[in-house]
mmCIF file of C-alpha atoms in Angstrom:
data_model
loop_
_atom_site.group_PDB
_atom_site.id
_atom_site.type_symbol
_atom_site.label_atom_id
_atom_site.label_comp_id
_atom_site.label_asym_id
_atom_site.label_seq_id
_atom_site.Cartn_x
_atom_site.Cartn_y
_atom_site.Cartn_z
ATOM 1 C CA MET Q 1 -19.136 -46.928 -40.635
ATOM 2 C CA SER Q 2 -21.151 -43.852 -42.000
ATOM 3 C CA ALA Q 3 -24.307 -45.037 -40.683
ATOM 4 C CA LEU Q 4 -22.558 -45.341 -37.306
ATOM 5 C CA PHE Q 5 -21.624 -41.720 -37.323
ATOM 6 C CA LYS Q 6 -24.777 -40.715 -38.498
ATOM 7 C CA ASN Q 7 -26.883 -42.457 -35.810
ATOM 8 C CA GLY Q 8 -24.334 -41.228 -32.990
ATOM 9 C CA PHE Q 9 -22.393 -44.251 -32.404
ATOM 10 C CA HIS Q 10 -24.987 -46.808 -31.501
ATOM 11 C CA PRO Q 11 -26.341 -49.569 -33.413
ATOM 12 C CA PHE Q 12 -30.152 -48.300 -33.764
ATOM 13 C CA HIS Q 13 -31.702 -46.598 -36.853
ATOM 14 C CA ILE Q 14 -32.848 -43.138 -36.206
ATOM 15 C CA VAL Q 15 -35.476 -42.826 -38.951
ATOM 16 C CA ASP Q 16 -35.451 -39.890 -41.174
ATOM 17 C CA LEU Q 17 -38.542 -37.664 -41.658
ATOM 18 C CA SER Q 18 -40.966 -39.412 -43.979
ATOM 19 C CA PRO Q 19 -44.177 -38.153 -45.253
ATOM 20 C CA TRP Q 20 -45.421 -42.097 -45.786
ATOM 21 C CA PRO Q 21 -46.692 -42.930 -42.487
ATOM 22 C CA ILE Q 22 -49.166 -39.921 -42.173
ATOM 23 C CA LEU Q 23 -49.878 -40.216 -45.974
ATOM 24 C CA GLY Q 24 -50.424 -44.025 -45.608
ATOM 25 C CA SER Q 25 -52.884 -43.392 -42.648
ATOM 26 C CA PHE Q 26 -54.909 -41.177 -44.547
ATOM 27 C CA SER Q 27 -54.992 -43.217 -47.476
ATOM 28 C CA VAL Q 28 -56.203 -46.399 -45.241
ATOM 29 C CA MET Q 29 -59.051 -44.070 -43.764
ATOM 30 C CA SER Q 30 -60.116 -42.941 -47.459
ATOM 31 C CA SER Q 31 -59.991 -46.264 -48.796
ATOM 32 C CA MET Q 32 -62.068 -47.995 -45.713
ATOM 33 C CA LEU Q 33 -64.635 -44.972 -45.960
ATOM 34 C CA ASN Q 34 -64.976 -45.387 -49.612
ATOM 35 C CA PHE Q 35 -65.427 -49.002 -49.345
ATOM 36 C CA TYR Q 36 -68.134 -48.518 -46.735
ATOM 37 C CA LEU Q 37 -69.994 -45.912 -48.987
ATOM 38 C CA VAL Q 38 -69.675 -48.203 -52.044
ATOM 39 C CA LEU Q 39 -71.325 -51.196 -50.222
ATOM 40 C CA ASN Q 40 -74.355 -48.751 -49.253
ATOM 41 C CA SER Q 41 -74.350 -47.683 -52.788
ATOM 42 C CA MET Q 42 -73.821 -43.912 -51.823
ATOM 43 C CA VAL Q 43 -70.548 -43.137 -54.126
ATOM 44 C CA PRO Q 44 -69.615 -45.078 -57.372
ATOM 45 C CA LEU Q 45 -67.005 -47.715 -57.353
ATOM 46 C CA ASN Q 46 -64.256 -45.317 -58.916
ATOM 47 C CA TYR Q 47 -63.934 -43.703 -55.431
ATOM 48 C CA PHE Q 48 -62.887 -46.610 -53.700
ATOM 49 C CA LEU Q 49 -60.432 -47.755 -56.659
ATOM 50 C CA ILE Q 50 -58.592 -44.483 -56.441
ATOM 51 C CA SER Q 51 -58.074 -44.678 -52.754
ATOM 52 C CA LEU Q 52 -56.787 -48.108 -53.251
ATOM 53 C CA VAL Q 53 -54.493 -47.170 -56.071
ATOM 54 C CA SER Q 54 -53.232 -44.130 -53.833
ATOM 55 C CA LEU Q 55 -52.620 -46.489 -51.180
ATOM 56 C CA LEU Q 56 -50.725 -49.123 -53.207
ATOM 57 C CA MET Q 57 -48.451 -46.093 -54.579
ATOM 58 C CA ILE Q 58 -47.761 -44.853 -51.033
ATOM 59 C CA LEU Q 59 -46.861 -48.264 -49.962
ATOM 60 C CA TYR Q 60 -44.492 -48.712 -53.153
ATOM 61 C CA GLN Q 61 -42.698 -45.331 -52.104
ATOM 62 C CA TRP Q 62 -42.487 -46.418 -48.566
ATOM 63 C CA TRP Q 63 -40.950 -49.980 -49.196
ATOM 64 C CA ARG Q 64 -38.682 -48.207 -51.547
ATOM 65 C CA ASP Q 65 -37.164 -45.824 -49.083
ATOM 66 C CA VAL Q 66 -36.770 -48.930 -46.678
ATOM 67 C CA LEU Q 67 -34.719 -50.934 -49.253
ATOM 68 C CA ARG Q 68 -32.706 -47.905 -49.770
ATOM 69 C CA GLU Q 69 -31.894 -47.406 -46.159
ATOM 70 C CA SER Q 70 -31.047 -51.285 -45.938
ATOM 71 C CA ASN Q 71 -29.293 -51.732 -49.218
ATOM 72 C CA TYR Q 72 -27.349 -48.576 -49.945
ATOM 73 C CA GLN Q 73 -27.193 -46.573 -46.630
ATOM 74 C CA GLY Q 74 -26.379 -49.603 -44.429
ATOM 75 C CA MET Q 75 -28.740 -48.475 -41.565
ATOM 76 C CA HIS Q 76 -29.852 -52.105 -40.791
ATOM 77 C CA SER Q 77 -27.482 -53.051 -38.206
ATOM 78 C CA LEU Q 78 -27.899 -56.455 -36.668
ATOM 79 C CA LYS Q 79 -29.514 -54.713 -33.808
ATOM 80 C CA VAL Q 80 -31.870 -52.863 -36.081
ATOM 81 C CA ARG Q 81 -32.666 -56.383 -37.784
ATOM 82 C CA SER Q 82 -33.524 -58.207 -34.583
ATOM 83 C CA GLY Q 83 -35.852 -55.179 -33.745
ATOM 84 C CA LEU Q 84 -37.637 -55.848 -37.367
ATOM 85 C CA TYR Q 85 -38.067 -59.496 -36.341
ATOM 86 C CA LEU Q 86 -39.517 -58.842 -33.163
ATOM 87 C CA GLY Q 87 -41.757 -56.315 -34.604
ATOM 88 C CA MET Q 88 -43.187 -58.727 -37.147
ATOM 89 C CA VAL Q 89 -43.628 -61.397 -34.413
ATOM 90 C CA MET Q 90 -45.694 -58.961 -32.685
ATOM 91 C CA PHE Q 91 -47.610 -57.875 -35.650
ATOM 92 C CA ILE Q 92 -48.612 -61.685 -36.424
ATOM 93 C CA LEU Q 93 -49.563 -62.169 -32.799
ATOM 94 C CA SER Q 94 -51.866 -59.278 -33.138
ATOM 95 C CA GLU Q 95 -53.305 -60.694 -36.473
ATOM 96 C CA VAL Q 96 -53.754 -63.976 -34.702
ATOM 97 C CA MET Q 97 -55.976 -61.964 -32.040
ATOM 98 C CA PHE Q 98 -57.836 -60.373 -34.915
ATOM 99 C CA PHE Q 99 -58.952 -63.687 -36.605
ATOM 100 C CA PHE Q 100 -59.799 -65.273 -33.342
ATOM 101 C CA SER Q 101 -62.409 -62.930 -32.828
ATOM 102 C CA PHE Q 102 -64.042 -64.102 -36.089
ATOM 103 C CA PHE Q 103 -63.563 -67.732 -34.924
ATOM 104 C CA PHE Q 104 -65.027 -67.089 -31.727
ATOM 105 C CA GLY Q 105 -68.032 -65.366 -33.099
ATOM 106 C CA TYR Q 106 -68.667 -68.370 -35.699
ATOM 107 C CA PHE Q 107 -68.599 -70.945 -33.117
ATOM 108 C CA PHE Q 108 -70.689 -68.883 -30.549
ATOM 109 C CA SER Q 109 -73.159 -68.697 -33.086
ATOM 110 C CA SER Q 110 -72.979 -72.288 -34.603
ATOM 111 C CA LEU Q 111 -72.835 -74.285 -31.345
ATOM 112 C CA ASN Q 112 -75.822 -72.740 -30.009
ATOM 113 C CA PRO Q 113 -77.917 -71.551 -32.855
ATOM 114 C CA SER Q 114 -80.822 -69.012 -31.895
ATOM 115 C CA ILE Q 115 -84.541 -69.672 -32.783
ATOM 116 C CA ASP Q 116 -84.006 -66.654 -35.151
ATOM 117 C CA ILE Q 117 -82.150 -68.786 -37.798
ATOM 118 C CA GLY Q 118 -84.238 -71.914 -37.220
ATOM 119 C CA ASN Q 119 -82.227 -73.617 -34.194
ATOM 120 C CA CYS Q 120 -79.874 -75.129 -36.897
ATOM 121 C CA TRP Q 121 -76.450 -74.472 -38.495
ATOM 122 C CA PRO Q 122 -76.301 -73.412 -41.311
ATOM 123 C CA PRO Q 123 -79.439 -71.468 -40.751
ATOM 124 C CA SER Q 124 -82.536 -72.444 -42.487
ATOM 125 C CA GLY Q 125 -82.769 -71.442 -45.760
ATOM 126 C CA ILE Q 126 -78.924 -71.239 -46.377
ATOM 127 C CA GLN Q 127 -77.256 -73.549 -49.062
ATOM 128 C CA SER Q 128 -73.642 -74.064 -47.869
ATOM 129 C CA LEU Q 129 -70.944 -74.618 -50.262
ATOM 130 C CA ASN Q 130 -69.435 -77.978 -51.121
ATOM 131 C CA PHE Q 131 -66.282 -78.138 -49.403
ATOM 132 C CA LEU Q 132 -64.766 -80.617 -51.850
ATOM 133 C CA GLY Q 133 -65.122 -77.715 -54.548
ATOM 134 C CA ILE Q 134 -63.381 -74.635 -54.864
ATOM 135 C CA PRO Q 135 -62.663 -74.323 -51.192
ATOM 136 C CA PHE Q 136 -60.701 -77.756 -51.428
ATOM 137 C CA LEU Q 137 -58.860 -76.643 -54.614
ATOM 138 C CA ASN Q 138 -57.869 -73.360 -52.635
ATOM 139 C CA THR Q 139 -56.411 -75.301 -49.688
ATOM 140 C CA VAL Q 140 -54.177 -77.180 -52.128
ATOM 141 C CA ILE Q 141 -53.296 -74.070 -53.706
ATOM 142 C CA LEU Q 142 -52.138 -72.244 -50.491
ATOM 143 C CA ILE Q 143 -50.307 -75.541 -49.260
ATOM 144 C CA SER Q 144 -48.466 -75.761 -52.386
ATOM 145 C CA SER Q 145 -47.531 -71.966 -52.181
ATOM 146 C CA GLY Q 146 -46.245 -72.675 -48.457
ATOM 147 C CA ILE Q 147 -44.375 -75.370 -49.929
ATOM 148 C CA SER Q 148 -42.740 -73.318 -52.912
ATOM 149 C CA ILE Q 149 -41.856 -70.221 -50.562
ATOM 150 C CA THR Q 150 -40.071 -72.715 -48.141
ATOM 151 C CA TRP Q 151 -38.143 -74.107 -51.188
ATOM 152 C CA GLY Q 152 -37.097 -70.467 -52.159
ATOM 153 C CA HIS Q 153 -35.872 -70.046 -48.363
ATOM 154 C CA HIS Q 154 -33.658 -73.148 -48.744
ATOM 155 C CA ALA Q 155 -32.497 -72.030 -52.061
ATOM 156 C CA MET Q 156 -31.628 -68.594 -50.882
ATOM 157 C CA ILE Q 157 -29.496 -70.408 -47.747
ATOM 158 C CA ASN Q 158 -27.635 -72.349 -50.409
ATOM 159 C CA SER Q 159 -27.128 -69.556 -52.677
ATOM 160 C CA ASN Q 160 -29.027 -70.969 -55.458
ATOM 161 C CA PHE Q 161 -30.417 -67.838 -57.317
ATOM 162 C CA PHE Q 162 -32.330 -69.798 -60.082
ATOM 163 C CA GLN Q 163 -34.290 -71.934 -57.900
ATOM 164 C CA SER Q 164 -34.891 -68.823 -55.574
ATOM 165 C CA VAL Q 165 -36.323 -67.054 -58.599
ATOM 166 C CA ILE Q 166 -38.520 -69.847 -59.758
ATOM 167 C CA SER Q 167 -39.660 -70.677 -56.299
ATOM 168 C CA ILE Q 168 -40.739 -67.276 -55.178
ATOM 169 C CA PHE Q 169 -42.322 -66.364 -58.683
ATOM 170 C CA LEU Q 170 -44.402 -69.660 -58.375
ATOM 171 C CA THR Q 171 -45.372 -68.588 -54.905
ATOM 172 C CA ILE Q 172 -46.806 -65.316 -56.205
ATOM 173 C CA LEU Q 173 -48.653 -66.810 -58.966
ATOM 174 C CA LEU Q 174 -50.255 -69.339 -56.540
ATOM 175 C CA GLY Q 175 -51.297 -66.300 -54.628
ATOM 176 C CA PHE Q 176 -52.764 -64.709 -57.521
ATOM 177 C CA PHE Q 177 -54.680 -67.866 -58.408
ATOM 178 C CA PHE Q 178 -56.188 -68.105 -54.964
ATOM 179 C CA LEU Q 179 -57.477 -64.722 -55.145
ATOM 180 C CA TYR Q 180 -58.954 -65.425 -58.626
ATOM 181 C CA LEU Q 181 -60.745 -68.405 -57.195
ATOM 182 C CA GLN Q 182 -61.813 -66.761 -54.114
ATOM 183 C CA ALA Q 183 -63.562 -64.016 -56.397
ATOM 184 C CA LEU Q 184 -65.198 -66.802 -58.611
ATOM 185 C CA GLU Q 185 -66.491 -68.353 -55.374
ATOM 186 C CA TYR Q 186 -68.248 -65.020 -54.177
ATOM 187 C CA PHE Q 187 -69.912 -64.533 -57.611
ATOM 188 C CA GLU Q 188 -71.207 -67.997 -57.656
ATOM 189 C CA ILE Q 189 -72.351 -68.241 -54.116
ATOM 190 C CA SER Q 190 -76.029 -68.362 -53.236
ATOM 191 C CA PHE Q 191 -76.231 -66.259 -50.259
ATOM 192 C CA SER Q 192 -74.887 -62.671 -49.365
ATOM 193 C CA MET Q 193 -73.595 -60.888 -46.220
ATOM 194 C CA ALA Q 194 -76.913 -59.733 -45.286
ATOM 195 C CA ASP Q 195 -78.225 -63.399 -45.235
ATOM 196 C CA SER Q 196 -78.257 -64.066 -41.377
ATOM 197 C CA VAL Q 197 -75.258 -64.172 -39.087
ATOM 198 C CA TYR Q 198 -73.827 -67.236 -41.124
ATOM 199 C CA GLY Q 199 -73.397 -64.808 -44.386
ATOM 200 C CA SER Q 200 -71.892 -61.980 -42.151
ATOM 201 C CA LEU Q 201 -69.367 -64.220 -40.574
ATOM 202 C CA PHE Q 202 -68.728 -66.115 -43.712
ATOM 203 C CA PHE Q 203 -67.835 -63.071 -45.948
ATOM 204 C CA ILE Q 204 -66.113 -61.221 -43.100
ATOM 205 C CA ALA Q 205 -63.878 -64.159 -42.123
ATOM 206 C CA THR Q 206 -63.268 -65.014 -45.828
ATOM 207 C CA GLY Q 207 -62.956 -61.355 -46.760
ATOM 208 C CA PHE Q 208 -60.460 -60.359 -44.529
ATOM 209 C CA HIS Q 209 -58.308 -63.641 -45.079
ATOM 210 C CA GLY Q 210 -58.456 -62.641 -48.858
ATOM 211 C CA ILE Q 211 -57.044 -59.029 -48.057
ATOM 212 C CA HIS Q 212 -54.309 -60.607 -46.223
ATOM 213 C CA VAL Q 213 -53.531 -62.747 -49.142
ATOM 214 C CA PHE Q 214 -53.323 -59.932 -51.552
ATOM 215 C CA ILE Q 215 -51.092 -57.902 -48.928
ATOM 216 C CA GLY Q 216 -48.909 -61.274 -48.760
ATOM 217 C CA VAL Q 217 -48.611 -61.392 -52.588
ATOM 218 C CA LEU Q 218 -47.407 -57.763 -52.532
ATOM 219 C CA PHE Q 219 -44.991 -58.282 -49.648
ATOM 220 C CA ILE Q 220 -43.399 -61.550 -51.450
ATOM 221 C CA SER Q 221 -43.355 -59.304 -54.686
ATOM 222 C CA VAL Q 222 -41.202 -56.655 -52.891
ATOM 223 C CA ALA Q 223 -38.955 -59.591 -51.618
ATOM 224 C CA PHE Q 224 -38.650 -60.981 -55.217
ATOM 225 C CA MET Q 225 -37.577 -57.665 -56.565
ATOM 226 C CA LYS Q 226 -35.121 -57.150 -53.861
ATOM 227 C CA LEU Q 227 -33.795 -60.571 -54.606
ATOM 228 C CA PHE Q 228 -32.108 -59.247 -57.724
ATOM 229 C CA LEU Q 229 -30.396 -56.538 -55.475
ATOM 230 C CA VAL Q 230 -29.168 -58.445 -52.723
ATOM 231 C CA PHE Q 231 -28.623 -61.989 -53.679
ATOM 232 C CA PRO Q 232 -25.000 -62.340 -52.755
ATOM 233 C CA GLN Q 233 -25.767 -61.160 -49.139
ATOM 234 C CA LYS Q 234 -26.504 -63.679 -46.575
ATOM 235 C CA SER Q 235 -29.343 -61.374 -44.792
ATOM 236 C CA TYR Q 236 -33.127 -61.516 -46.273
ATOM 237 C CA VAL Q 237 -34.822 -59.899 -43.677
ATOM 238 C CA CYS Q 238 -37.596 -58.767 -45.982
ATOM 239 C CA PHE Q 239 -38.062 -62.146 -47.690
ATOM 240 C CA GLU Q 240 -37.973 -64.070 -44.142
ATOM 241 C CA MET Q 241 -40.613 -61.766 -42.773
ATOM 242 C CA ALA Q 242 -42.607 -62.063 -46.090
ATOM 243 C CA ALA Q 243 -42.506 -66.087 -45.556
ATOM 244 C CA TRP Q 244 -43.636 -65.806 -41.989
ATOM 245 C CA TYR Q 245 -46.548 -63.572 -42.936
ATOM 246 C CA TRP Q 246 -47.506 -66.126 -45.834
ATOM 247 C CA HIS Q 247 -47.208 -69.035 -43.408
ATOM 248 C CA PHE Q 248 -49.496 -67.398 -41.270
ATOM 249 C CA VAL Q 249 -51.963 -66.874 -43.965
ATOM 250 C CA ASP Q 250 -51.672 -70.622 -44.864
ATOM 251 C CA VAL Q 251 -52.493 -71.657 -41.228
ATOM 252 C CA VAL Q 252 -55.380 -69.171 -40.951
ATOM 253 C CA TRP Q 253 -56.860 -70.716 -44.181
ATOM 254 C CA LEU Q 254 -56.651 -74.200 -42.963
ATOM 255 C CA PHE Q 255 -58.459 -73.176 -39.841
ATOM 256 C CA LEU Q 256 -61.111 -71.347 -42.037
ATOM 257 C CA PHE Q 257 -61.465 -74.317 -44.372
ATOM 258 C CA ILE Q 258 -62.119 -76.993 -41.529
ATOM 259 C CA SER Q 259 -64.284 -74.743 -39.391
ATOM 260 C CA ILE Q 260 -66.500 -72.901 -41.834
ATOM 261 C CA TYR Q 261 -66.462 -74.964 -45.166
ATOM 262 C CA TRP Q 262 -66.088 -78.486 -43.809
ATOM 263 C CA TRP Q 263 -67.525 -78.935 -40.314
ATOM 264 C CA GLY Q 264 -69.808 -75.762 -40.638
ATOM 265 C CA SER Q 265 -71.539 -77.321 -43.869
#
């Protein structure tokens, strides 16, 4: 009722003044700029790490405020929650278009390879990865994580706190294990981003997917911490949106595995 009075007798949440959007924008810009400068050996790696840590701290503070608004101030009415769900759906659709551009570039280059790369795919001199190695293991890991987060969702619906904790924690571990294997693959690979259009598309597509996996792990971790605060409730907006995002990451990886690792090799 207090939230209703504050919002002027309507179900919408009038957001308070917050420094996090503008600070987050500057932090993202700084992180991307420093990442570019590090790739070109213009600044040391510490510059990028400082920007990344500052971005994570800002995201933590931002998520903390959102959790306070939803759990303690009662700002997230049914109307607000439906808006959050719609916003998440629109965000995932924009991400679909984002990755579609990579797949379009990949198939455009692979189905009609130019004479500059030897009229073949992979280009002449490029030794592609064995798709039955780390890529296949990562596929099993992500599919398993999709199963575990679905298990956690059903456990929440059935008010099974123990199974919810175990399944979500397992999903987080699988996500970090995927990132570890992806980094290991990058260190062992025989080509670089500068090795023709194949190398560029490979690292851009799989690299951005890895970034999305990292963001998804952070998202699920926030939902995991929130689980201890709101478990008796029947509304888990944060977790459900994290689960949607994670399933999107799973589907993108399946397309990457089939098109780049398997068909493209």
